[in-house]
Coordinates of C-alpha atoms in Angstrom, one line a residue:
Chain A
M1 CA -11.2 -34.6 11.5
E2 CA -8.0 -36.3 10.0
P3 CA -6.0 -33.5 7.8
K4 CA -5.3 -34.8 4.2
R5 CA -1.6 -35.1 2.9
V6 CA -1.6 -31.8 0.8
S7 CA -3.4 -29.2 2.6
L8 CA -3.9 -26.1 -0.4
F9 CA -5.0 -22.7 0.6
A10 CA -6.1 -19.9 -2.2
G11 CA -8.2 -17.0 -2.2
H12 CA -8.8 -13.6 -2.9
Y13 CA -5.1 -12.0 -2.5
G14 CA -4.4 -10.1 1.5
S15 CA -7.3 -13.0 2.1
G16 CA -4.9 -14.3 5.3
K17 CA -3.9 -17.6 3.1
T18 CA 0.0 -16.9 3.7
N19 CA -0.6 -16.9 7.8
I20 CA -3.1 -19.7 8.0
A21 CA -0.8 -21.8 6.0
V22 CA 1.9 -21.3 8.5
N23 CA -0.7 -21.5 11.2
Y24 CA -1.7 -25.1 10.0
A25 CA 1.6 -26.1 9.7
F26 CA 2.5 -25.9 12.9
L27 CA -1.2 -27.5 13.8
L28 CA 0.1 -30.4 12.1
K29 CA 3.8 -30.4 13.5
K30 CA 1.7 -30.6 17.0
M31 CA -0.1 -33.8 15.9
G32 CA 2.9 -35.2 15.0
K33 CA 2.4 -35.1 11.3
E34 CA 6.0 -34.5 9.4
V35 CA 5.0 -31.5 6.7
T36 CA 6.5 -29.1 4.1
V37 CA 5.3 -26.0 4.1
A38 CA 5.5 -24.6 0.2
D39 CA 5.2 -20.5 -0.8
L40 CA 4.0 -20.6 -4.5
D41 CA 2.9 -17.4 -3.9
I42 CA 4.1 -15.5 -7.7
V43 CA 1.8 -12.3 -7.0
N44 CA 3.3 -10.6 -4.0
P45 CA 6.2 -8.9 -3.6
Y46 CA 6.5 -8.7 0.5
F47 CA 4.5 -9.8 3.4
R48 CA 4.9 -14.4 2.5
T49 CA 5.4 -17.2 3.9
K50 CA 9.4 -16.9 3.7
D51 CA 9.0 -14.0 6.6
S52 CA 8.0 -17.1 8.8
E53 CA 11.4 -19.1 7.8
K54 CA 13.2 -18.9 11.4
E55 CA 9.7 -19.5 13.2
L56 CA 9.1 -22.6 10.8
S57 CA 13.0 -24.2 10.5
E58 CA 12.7 -23.0 14.6
A59 CA 9.8 -26.0 14.8
G60 CA 11.4 -28.6 12.4
I61 CA 9.1 -27.3 9.3
P62 CA 10.7 -27.8 6.0
L63 CA 9.9 -24.3 3.8
I64 CA 10.3 -24.2 0.2
S65 CA 10.2 -20.2 -1.9
S66 CA 11.1 -19.2 -4.9
A67 CA 14.7 -18.0 -4.7
F68 CA 13.5 -14.5 -5.4
A69 CA 10.9 -14.1 -2.4
N70 CA 11.7 -10.9 -0.6
S71 CA 14.3 -9.6 -3.1
N72 CA 14.3 -7.5 -5.9
V73 CA 14.5 -9.9 -8.4
D74 CA 10.5 -9.2 -9.7
L75 CA 10.1 -12.6 -11.2
P76 CA 7.4 -15.0 -11.1
A77 CA 10.1 -18.1 -10.5
L78 CA 9.1 -21.3 -8.6
P79 CA 11.6 -23.9 -7.1
Q80 CA 12.4 -27.1 -9.0
E81 CA 12.1 -29.1 -5.3
L82 CA 8.5 -28.5 -5.5
Y83 CA 7.7 -31.4 -7.4
S84 CA 9.5 -33.2 -3.8
L85 CA 5.8 -31.9 -2.2
V86 CA 3.1 -34.6 -4.9
E87 CA 6.2 -36.8 -5.0
R88 CA 6.9 -37.7 -1.9
Q89 CA 4.2 -39.1 -0.5
D90 CA 5.1 -40.1 3.2
R91 CA 4.9 -36.2 4.6
Y92 CA 2.4 -33.9 4.7
A93 CA 2.3 -30.7 3.1
V94 CA 1.2 -27.3 3.0
L95 CA 0.6 -24.9 0.4
D96 CA 0.3 -21.5 -0.1
I97 CA -0.9 -20.5 -3.9
G98 CA -0.4 -16.5 -4.9
G99 CA -3.4 -13.8 -4.4
D100 CA -6.5 -14.7 -7.5
D101 CA -7.0 -16.4 -10.9
R102 CA -3.2 -15.4 -11.3
G103 CA -1.7 -16.5 -9.0
A104 CA -3.7 -19.3 -9.0
L105 CA -2.2 -20.4 -12.6
A106 CA 1.4 -21.5 -11.0
L107 CA -0.5 -24.2 -9.0
G108 CA -2.1 -25.5 -12.8
R109 CA 1.2 -27.8 -13.2
Y110 CA 1.2 -30.1 -9.6
V111 CA -2.6 -30.2 -10.6
P112 CA -2.8 -33.4 -12.0
F113 CA -0.8 -35.0 -9.1
I114 CA -2.8 -33.9 -6.8
L115 CA -5.9 -34.9 -8.1
E116 CA -4.1 -38.3 -9.8
E117 CA -2.9 -38.7 -5.8
N118 CA -6.7 -37.7 -4.4
N119 CA -5.8 -37.3 -0.8
Y120 CA -6.1 -33.5 -0.6
E121 CA -8.3 -30.0 0.6
M122 CA -7.9 -27.5 -1.2
F123 CA -9.3 -24.6 1.3
F124 CA -11.4 -20.9 0.0
V125 CA -9.8 -18.9 2.4
V126 CA -12.3 -15.4 2.6
N127 CA -12.0 -12.5 4.4
F128 CA -15.7 -10.6 4.0
Y129 CA -14.4 -7.2 5.2
R130 CA -12.1 -6.9 1.8
P131 CA -13.1 -4.9 -0.6
L132 CA -13.5 -7.0 -3.3
T133 CA -15.3 -9.7 -1.7
T134 CA -17.7 -8.1 1.2
T135 CA -20.6 -10.7 -0.3
A136 CA -20.9 -14.4 -0.5
E137 CA -22.0 -13.4 -4.4
E138 CA -18.4 -11.9 -4.7
A139 CA -16.9 -14.1 -3.0
M140 CA -18.0 -17.1 -5.6
E141 CA -16.6 -15.0 -8.5
V142 CA -13.3 -14.9 -7.3
M143 CA -13.8 -18.8 -6.3
H144 CA -14.4 -19.4 -9.8
E145 CA -12.0 -17.8 -11.0
I146 CA -9.5 -19.4 -8.9
E147 CA -10.9 -22.8 -10.4
D148 CA -10.4 -21.6 -13.8
A149 CA -7.0 -20.4 -13.4
C150 CA -5.7 -23.7 -11.7
K151 CA -8.2 -26.7 -13.3
M152 CA -9.0 -27.6 -9.4
R153 CA -12.1 -27.1 -7.5
F154 CA -12.1 -26.3 -3.2
T155 CA -13.1 -28.4 -0.7
A156 CA -13.7 -26.1 2.4
I157 CA -14.4 -23.2 2.8
I158 CA -12.2 -21.1 6.0
N159 CA -13.9 -17.9 7.6
N160 CA -10.9 -15.5 7.5
S161 CA -12.9 -12.5 8.0
N162 CA -11.1 -9.8 9.5
I163 CA -10.0 -5.9 10.5
G164 CA -6.5 -6.7 11.4
N165 CA -5.6 -5.2 14.7
D166 CA -9.1 -3.6 15.2
T167 CA -11.0 -7.1 15.1
T168 CA -13.5 -8.0 17.9
A169 CA -15.5 -11.8 18.4
R170 CA -18.3 -9.2 17.5
D171 CA -16.9 -8.8 13.9
V172 CA -16.3 -12.1 13.6
L173 CA -19.5 -13.1 14.1
A174 CA -21.0 -10.8 12.3
T175 CA -20.1 -12.9 9.3
F176 CA -21.1 -16.1 9.9
E177 CA -24.0 -15.4 8.0
E178 CA -22.1 -14.2 4.7
T179 CA -19.7 -17.7 5.3
E180 CA -22.9 -19.7 5.7
K181 CA -24.5 -17.9 2.7
L182 CA -21.2 -18.8 0.3
S183 CA -21.2 -22.4 1.6
R184 CA -25.3 -22.9 0.2
L185 CA -24.2 -21.3 -2.8
S186 CA -20.7 -23.5 -3.0
G187 CA -22.6 -26.6 -2.0
L188 CA -18.3 -26.3 0.3
P189 CA -18.4 -26.9 4.0
V190 CA -17.4 -24.2 6.6
R191 CA -14.0 -26.1 8.0
M192 CA -12.9 -23.6 10.2
T193 CA -12.8 -20.3 11.6
T194 CA -9.1 -18.6 11.9
V195 CA -8.7 -15.5 14.5
T196 CA -5.5 -14.5 16.8
A197 CA -5.4 -15.8 19.9
Q198 CA -6.8 -12.2 21.2
V199 CA -10.0 -12.7 19.4
A200 CA -9.9 -16.3 20.4
E201 CA -10.0 -15.8 24.1
D202 CA -14.0 -14.3 23.5
M203 CA -14.7 -17.1 20.7
K204 CA -14.6 -20.0 23.6
D205 CA -17.8 -21.3 23.0
V206 CA -17.7 -21.6 19.2
E207 CA -17.2 -24.4 17.6
N208 CA -14.2 -25.2 15.1
I209 CA -12.0 -21.6 16.1
L210 CA -8.2 -21.8 14.7
P211 CA -6.2 -19.4 16.9
M212 CA -3.4 -18.1 15.3
V213 CA 0.1 -16.7 15.9
L214 CA 0.7 -13.7 13.0
Q215 CA 3.5 -12.4 11.6
E216 CA 6.0 -10.3 13.1
K217 CA 6.2 -6.7 11.4
Y218 CA 8.6 -4.2 13.6
F219 CA 6.2 -1.4 11.7
D220 CA 3.1 -2.6 12.1
I221 CA 2.1 -0.2 15.1
N222 CA 0.2 2.2 15.3
I223 CA 0.3 5.0 17.2
Chain B
M1 CA -20.5 -6.1 10.2
A2 CA -17.9 -3.4 11.1
D3 CA -17.5 0.0 9.5
K4 CA -14.6 -0.8 8.8
V5 CA -12.4 -2.9 5.8
L6 CA -8.8 -4.1 5.6
M7 CA -7.4 -3.1 2.5
K8 CA -4.2 -2.9 1.0
G9 CA -2.6 0.6 0.4
N10 CA -2.8 0.6 -2.8
E11 CA -6.8 -1.2 -3.1
A12 CA -7.3 2.7 -0.4
I13 CA -5.8 4.8 -3.2
A14 CA -7.6 3.4 -5.7
E15 CA -11.4 3.1 -4.0
A16 CA -10.7 6.4 -2.5
A17 CA -10.3 7.4 -5.8
I18 CA -13.7 6.5 -7.0
L19 CA -14.9 7.5 -4.1
A20 CA -13.7 10.8 -5.1
G21 CA -15.4 10.6 -8.0
C22 CA -12.7 9.7 -10.5
R23 CA -13.9 7.7 -13.2
H24 CA -10.7 7.1 -15.6
Y25 CA -7.7 5.8 -14.9
F26 CA -5.1 5.3 -16.7
G27 CA -1.9 2.9 -15.7
Y28 CA 0.9 0.4 -16.8
P29 CA 1.7 -2.9 -13.9
I30 CA 5.1 -2.0 -12.2
T31 CA 5.5 -3.7 -8.6
P32 CA 5.3 -2.4 -5.9
Q33 CA 1.6 -0.7 -7.1
T34 CA 0.2 -3.1 -9.1
E35 CA -2.8 -3.2 -7.1
I36 CA -3.9 0.2 -8.0
A37 CA -4.1 -0.8 -11.9
A38 CA -5.3 -4.7 -11.2
Y39 CA -8.2 -2.9 -8.7
M40 CA -9.1 -0.3 -11.4
A41 CA -9.5 -2.8 -13.8
K42 CA -12.4 -4.6 -11.5
R43 CA -14.2 -2.1 -10.3
M44 CA -14.1 1.0 -13.2
P45 CA -16.4 -1.5 -15.2
K46 CA -18.2 -1.8 -13.0
I47 CA -19.4 1.5 -12.2
G48 CA -19.1 2.9 -15.8
G49 CA -15.5 4.1 -15.2
T50 CA -12.5 3.7 -17.6
F51 CA -9.6 1.5 -17.2
L52 CA -7.1 1.8 -19.9
Q53 CA -3.6 -0.2 -19.6
A54 CA -1.5 2.5 -21.5
E55 CA 1.3 1.0 -24.0
S56 CA 3.4 2.9 -22.0
E57 CA 3.5 5.3 -19.0
V58 CA 4.3 7.6 -20.9
A59 CA 1.1 7.0 -22.7
A60 CA -0.5 7.1 -19.6
I61 CA 0.5 10.2 -17.9
N62 CA -0.7 11.9 -21.6
M63 CA -3.9 10.5 -21.7
V64 CA -4.2 11.9 -18.2
Y65 CA -3.5 15.2 -19.5
G66 CA -6.6 15.2 -22.4
V67 CA -8.8 13.6 -19.2
A68 CA -8.0 16.5 -17.0
G69 CA -8.1 18.9 -19.8
A70 CA -11.4 17.8 -20.5
G71 CA -12.3 18.6 -16.4
Y72 CA -12.4 15.2 -15.4
R73 CA -10.7 13.9 -12.8
V74 CA -7.9 11.5 -13.5
I75 CA -5.2 9.7 -11.2
T76 CA -2.8 7.4 -12.6
S77 CA 0.1 5.5 -10.9
S78 CA 3.6 4.4 -11.1
S79 CA 6.6 3.4 -9.5
S80 CA 9.7 5.3 -9.4
P81 CA 10.9 4.5 -12.6
G82 CA 7.6 4.7 -14.5
I83 CA 7.7 8.0 -12.5
S84 CA 10.8 8.9 -14.6
L85 CA 8.6 8.0 -17.9
K86 CA 6.5 10.5 -16.5
S87 CA 8.3 13.3 -16.1
E88 CA 7.7 15.1 -18.9
G89 CA 4.2 14.9 -19.1
L90 CA 4.1 16.4 -15.5
S91 CA 5.9 19.1 -16.7
Y92 CA 3.5 19.8 -20.1
M93 CA 0.4 19.6 -17.0
A94 CA 2.0 22.2 -14.4
G95 CA 2.7 24.1 -18.1
S96 CA -0.8 24.0 -18.5
D97 CA -2.6 24.4 -15.4
L98 CA -4.2 20.6 -15.3
P99 CA -5.0 18.6 -12.1
A100 CA -4.6 15.3 -11.4
V101 CA -3.5 13.0 -9.1
V102 CA -0.4 11.0 -9.9
V103 CA 1.1 8.0 -7.3
N104 CA 3.8 6.9 -6.6
V105 CA 4.4 4.1 -4.4
Q106 CA 8.3 4.3 -4.3
G107 CA 11.4 1.4 -4.9
G108 CA 14.7 1.0 -4.0
G109 CA 17.0 3.3 -7.4
P110 CA 18.6 4.7 -9.3
G111 CA 17.6 3.0 -12.2
L112 CA 15.8 0.2 -12.1
G113 CA 16.9 -0.1 -8.9
G114 CA 14.3 -2.4 -6.8
I115 CA 11.7 -3.6 -6.1
Q116 CA 11.2 -3.0 -2.1
P117 CA 10.3 0.2 -0.4
S118 CA 12.1 3.5 -0.4
Q119 CA 11.6 7.2 -0.8
S120 CA 14.1 8.3 -2.7
D121 CA 12.1 10.3 -5.2
Y122 CA 11.7 12.8 -2.8
F123 CA 13.8 15.4 -4.6
Q124 CA 12.2 14.3 -8.1
A125 CA 8.7 14.6 -6.1
T126 CA 9.3 17.8 -4.3
K127 CA 11.7 20.2 -6.7
G128 CA 10.1 18.8 -9.9
G129 CA 11.5 15.6 -12.0
G130 CA 10.4 17.4 -15.0
H131 CA 11.7 20.5 -16.7
G132 CA 10.6 24.4 -16.3
D133 CA 9.9 25.5 -12.9
Y134 CA 7.5 24.1 -11.7
K135 CA 5.8 22.4 -8.2
M136 CA 3.3 20.0 -7.5
I137 CA 1.7 19.3 -4.2
V138 CA 3.3 16.2 -2.4
L139 CA 1.4 14.7 0.4
A140 CA 3.3 11.7 2.7
P141 CA 1.1 9.0 4.0
A142 CA 1.8 7.3 6.7
S143 CA -0.9 5.0 7.6
V144 CA -3.8 2.7 4.9
Q145 CA -6.0 5.2 6.5
E146 CA -4.3 8.5 5.0
M147 CA -3.5 7.0 2.1
A148 CA -7.3 6.9 1.4
D149 CA -8.0 10.0 3.3
L150 CA -4.6 11.8 1.0
T151 CA -5.6 10.9 -1.9
I152 CA -9.5 12.4 -1.3
E153 CA -7.9 15.7 -0.4
G154 CA -5.2 15.2 -3.6
F155 CA -7.8 15.6 -5.6
D156 CA -9.6 18.4 -3.8
L157 CA -6.0 20.5 -3.5
A158 CA -5.8 19.6 -7.4
D159 CA -8.8 21.3 -8.6
K160 CA -8.8 23.9 -6.1
Y161 CA -5.3 24.8 -7.3
R162 CA -5.6 23.6 -11.0
M163 CA -2.5 21.6 -10.4
T164 CA -1.1 18.3 -10.2
T165 CA -1.1 16.6 -6.4
M166 CA 1.2 13.7 -6.3
I167 CA 0.7 10.9 -4.0
L168 CA 4.2 9.5 -2.8
A169 CA 4.1 6.6 -0.7
D170 CA 6.4 3.6 -0.9
G171 CA 6.3 0.0 -1.5
T172 CA 5.5 -1.0 2.6
M173 CA 2.4 1.5 2.6
G174 CA 0.9 0.2 -0.7
Q175 CA 1.8 -3.5 0.4
M176 CA 0.6 -3.3 4.3
M177 CA -3.0 -4.3 4.9
E178 CA -4.9 -1.7 7.6
P179 CA -8.5 -1.5 9.2
V180 CA -9.9 1.6 6.7
E181 CA -12.5 4.0 6.8
L182 CA -13.5 5.4 3.6
K183 CA -15.0 9.1 3.9
A184 CA -17.6 10.3 1.1
D185 CA -18.0 12.8 3.3
A186 CA -14.7 14.5 2.8
V187 CA -15.6 15.2 -1.5
K188 CA -15.5 18.6 -2.2
T189 CA -16.3 19.2 -6.4
Y190 CA -15.7 22.5 -8.3
E191 CA -16.6 24.2 -11.5
K192 CA -13.7 24.4 -13.8
P193 CA -15.2 26.9 -16.0
W194 CA -11.5 26.6 -18.4
A195 CA -12.0 23.1 -19.2
V196 CA -12.1 22.1 -22.8
T197 CA -15.8 21.4 -23.1
G198 CA -17.0 22.0 -26.4
T199 CA -18.1 25.6 -27.1
K200 CA -21.8 24.9 -28.1
M201 CA -21.2 28.7 -29.6
A202 CA -21.8 30.0 -26.7
R203 CA -18.7 31.3 -25.3
K204 CA -14.6 31.9 -26.5
H205 CA -12.7 28.5 -27.2
N206 CA -11.0 27.0 -23.6
I207 CA -7.2 26.6 -25.5
I208 CA -5.4 23.8 -23.1
N209 CA -1.6 24.2 -24.3
S210 CA 1.8 24.5 -22.3
L211 CA 3.3 26.5 -25.3
S212 CA 3.9 30.0 -25.7
L213 CA 5.2 31.9 -28.6
V214 CA 5.3 35.3 -27.1
P215 CA 8.2 35.4 -24.1
E216 CA 6.5 38.0 -22.2
E217 CA 3.9 36.4 -21.5
L218 CA 5.5 33.4 -20.6
E219 CA 7.0 35.1 -17.7
Q220 CA 3.7 36.6 -16.9
L221 CA 2.3 33.0 -17.2
N222 CA 5.0 32.0 -14.6
F223 CA 4.5 34.7 -12.3
A224 CA 1.0 34.4 -11.8
R225 CA 1.5 30.7 -10.8
Y226 CA 4.6 31.1 -8.6
E227 CA 1.9 33.5 -6.8
R228 CA -0.3 30.7 -6.9
Y229 CA 2.2 28.5 -5.6
K230 CA 3.1 31.1 -2.5
Q231 CA -0.2 30.6 -1.6
I232 CA -0.5 27.3 -1.6
E233 CA 3.0 27.6 0.7
E234 CA 0.9 29.6 3.2
T235 CA -2.5 28.1 4.2
E236 CA -1.8 24.4 2.5
A237 CA 0.7 22.8 5.0
R238 CA 0.2 20.0 6.8
W239 CA 2.5 18.0 9.6
E240 CA 1.7 15.5 12.6
E241 CA 3.6 16.3 16.0
F242 CA 4.2 14.1 18.5
M243 CA 5.5 14.0 21.5
M244 CA 6.7 17.6 21.1
E245 CA 4.9 19.5 23.9
D246 CA 8.6 18.7 26.0
A247 CA 11.3 18.1 23.1
E248 CA 14.9 18.2 23.7
Y249 CA 15.2 16.6 20.6
C250 CA 13.5 16.4 17.0
I251 CA 13.0 13.6 14.9
V252 CA 12.2 14.1 11.2
A253 CA 10.1 11.8 9.3
F254 CA 7.2 10.9 6.7
G255 CA 5.7 7.7 6.0
I256 CA 6.5 4.0 6.8
A257 CA 9.6 6.6 8.0
A258 CA 7.9 8.4 10.9
R259 CA 6.5 4.8 11.6
V260 CA 9.6 3.1 13.1
S261 CA 10.7 6.3 14.2
K262 CA 7.5 6.1 16.7
N263 CA 8.2 3.7 18.4
A264 CA 12.2 4.7 18.8
I265 CA 11.0 7.5 20.1
V266 CA 8.4 5.4 22.5
A267 CA 11.7 3.8 24.0
A268 CA 13.7 6.8 24.2
R269 CA 11.2 8.6 25.9
A270 CA 11.4 5.1 28.4
K271 CA 15.0 5.7 29.1
G272 CA 15.0 9.3 29.7
I273 CA 15.6 11.2 26.9
K274 CA 12.8 14.3 26.1
V275 CA 12.3 13.3 22.1
G276 CA 9.5 13.7 19.9
L277 CA 7.8 13.7 15.9
I278 CA 7.5 16.4 13.4
R279 CA 6.1 14.4 10.4
P280 CA 5.3 16.2 7.5
I281 CA 2.0 15.2 5.2
T282 CA 2.9 17.3 3.4
L283 CA 6.4 17.0 1.3
W284 CA 5.5 20.2 -0.8
P285 CA 4.7 22.8 1.1
F286 CA 6.9 21.7 3.2
P287 CA 5.7 22.4 7.3
K288 CA 8.5 25.3 7.2
K289 CA 7.0 27.0 9.9
V290 CA 6.8 24.8 12.2
L291 CA 10.4 23.3 11.9
C292 CA 11.3 26.9 12.3
D293 CA 10.2 27.4 15.6
A294 CA 10.9 24.0 17.2
A295 CA 14.9 24.7 16.3
D296 CA 14.5 27.4 18.6
K297 CA 13.4 24.7 21.8
C298 CA 15.0 21.6 20.8
K299 CA 19.1 20.9 20.7
A300 CA 19.1 19.1 17.4
F301 CA 17.0 17.0 14.6
I302 CA 17.1 14.3 13.3
S303 CA 16.2 13.1 9.5
V304 CA 15.5 9.2 9.5
E305 CA 14.5 8.7 6.0
L306 CA 15.1 5.7 3.2
S307 CA 17.5 7.5 1.1
M308 CA 20.9 8.9 1.3
G309 CA 19.3 11.9 3.0
Q310 CA 16.4 14.4 0.7
M311 CA 14.4 15.9 2.9
I312 CA 17.3 16.3 4.5
E313 CA 18.2 19.2 2.9
D314 CA 14.7 20.5 3.5
V315 CA 14.9 19.9 6.8
E316 CA 18.2 22.3 7.0
L317 CA 16.8 25.1 5.2
A318 CA 13.2 25.5 7.3
T319 CA 15.6 25.1 10.9
R320 CA 17.9 27.9 9.2
C321 CA 20.6 26.0 10.2
K322 CA 20.3 27.2 13.9
K323 CA 20.8 23.5 15.3
P324 CA 22.6 20.7 14.1
V325 CA 20.5 18.0 11.9
V326 CA 21.9 14.8 11.7
L327 CA 20.5 11.8 9.2
C328 CA 19.7 8.7 10.4
N329 CA 19.1 6.3 6.6
R330 CA 18.4 2.6 4.6
A331 CA 19.0 3.1 1.7
G332 CA 18.4 1.1 -1.7
G333 CA 15.3 -0.9 0.1
M334 CA 15.7 -1.2 3.4
I335 CA 13.7 0.5 5.8
P336 CA 15.4 1.4 9.6
T337 CA 14.6 -0.2 12.5
P338 CA 13.7 1.2 15.5
E339 CA 16.5 0.0 16.7
Q340 CA 18.4 1.8 14.2
V341 CA 16.7 5.2 15.4
L342 CA 16.7 5.4 18.8
A343 CA 20.7 4.4 18.8
K344 CA 20.9 7.6 16.5
I345 CA 19.0 9.4 19.3
E346 CA 21.1 8.5 22.0
E347 CA 24.2 9.1 20.2
V348 CA 22.6 13.0 19.1
A349 CA 21.5 13.4 22.5
G350 CA 24.9 12.0 24.2
G351 CA 27.5 14.1 22.2
I352 CA 25.3 17.3 22.5
N353 CA 24.3 17.3 26.3

C-alpha cells in the first residue's frame, strides 16, 4: 500500500508510538522516500525520539524535536521548524504524538494544514498489555479522548501489544481478537502488527507484521 | 492473554497501592512522578476512591495525615523538591505514629535542580528530612516489578509498625517500562484500634496528636518509638546478594545504580575479577550485618550512587571501616555507565591486589 505523505502515530502513553514512528521512518527511507521525523511529545520527560537521533541521522533522516528534550527544562515547547513538515509537501513526514489527550493537544495547531492537504494516515497505536487499555472498550475511550483533543480522526489501528522483553509470538497472537473488536467498534482497519525482530521470526505466516529494532537503553537488563 | 502487563514504574506503584486496598491519593503533579497522579485520577473515581489534586505538597501531606488518622490506607507521591515541602508533615506523622506510604521519584538537586534521575535524597529519606527524632522505613526498588511489590509491602510495614514507609525511587524507575505481575495474595490487613473512627459512646476518645505538653512524657514517647525502631532494625532489613559467594570486591548499590552495576560485574567477572553486589532493598533499616560480615571476606567496597556520595557513609559505618570504601558516582541527573563502574572495579582491584 502506497504510504501517505504524513503519518501520525498517537495512542495511550507507553503504547510504543516512538519506537514505531522511528521504525516506520526507516521503512519509508528503504522505500526510497525522503522523510523527516518529528517529536511532538510534550508529555514524556525521558525515552523520546531524541534518543534515536544518531541512528536516524546516520540513515539520512532529519529529526525535529524540542530543544529541551532530555534536558532539565520541563517545558511543553514545540520547535518552530515543525511548520516545515506541513508546508514542504515534497518530503514525507512521520509525527510522533505525545501520550494521551494531553499530548495530542499540541498537534491541534497543525491539524488544519494536514486536513487541507488531505494526504495523511493517523495511526492509533494500542498495546492491550498496558493497564489502562486492556480491552477494546478502554482503548476506544483513549481513542476518543485523543481525537477530541487534537480535532482529528484516526484512520487506522496498529496493534503493538507486548509485555517488553518477555513477549512471545503467542502473547501477540492472543491480542488479535481484541484488536479485531477494536476495529469493529471504531470502524477502522488494522494496518499492521508491530513486534521485535526476534518475535517476528515466530510469526512468519502472519500477515502485515512490521519487525522493529528498539531503542537501546544501557540499563535495560534484568539479571 | 499473559498474566503480566507492561507498566511504567509510576503506574506500577499506583496500581499496587489500589491492590493493597488504598483508596485515597492526595498529591500535586511534578515530573518525573506525574504518572502516579494521572493514573490515580483515572482509576480512583471508577472504584469509589478519592483522587485529590491538592493546592500544594504541604496541603497534600496534611490530607494524608487526616486520612491515616482515620485508619484508612493512604498514599502521596512527589519528586525531590516536593518531598522537602512535605517534610514538616512527615515529622508530624512520625510524632503521631501514623502509617502511610510516601513515594519519592527523585530528580537531580539541590534546589529546583532538574527532572533527570538522581539518588541524592538518600540522606533526606534515611536520616529524616523533617525535624525531631524519627525514622521512616525506606524501600528502594530496582525494577518495575519491585515498584509494585514494595508498594504493597510498604503498606504492610507501615500498618504493622504505625509509621511512614517511603518508596525511594529515581526518575528512571518511575519512567521505565517492564513486565509486571500484580500479586494480590501479598496483601495483609491490620486492625487499627487507635484510629479516630468515632467512639459511639462505647470507648475512650482516640487522640491523634504530636504535641506533648509534659517533657517527661515526650521523652517516654521517644523511648518507646526507638524501641520499635530497634526491633525493625533487627528484623526488617532486606537486601539482594549477587555473585557474592566468592567475591573479593563488593559493590554496594541500590535502584538503577544496582542495575548498571550488575552489567559491570558480569563484564568484570569475564576479565577474571571476583566482584559481587550487595543491593540494599531497605535503606532504613540499612542491611548492616550482611555488610559487616562481607567486610571480613572482601578486600574493598565500591559504593555506586547517583549522588555526590551519601549511602557511602552508611557503608563505612556498617563495615566498621574494616576495609576501604570508594565512591563511583554521577550526579545532577546523570547515570553512571557500566563502563565507568567496570573501570572503577579494575582500578580498585589493581590498586589493592
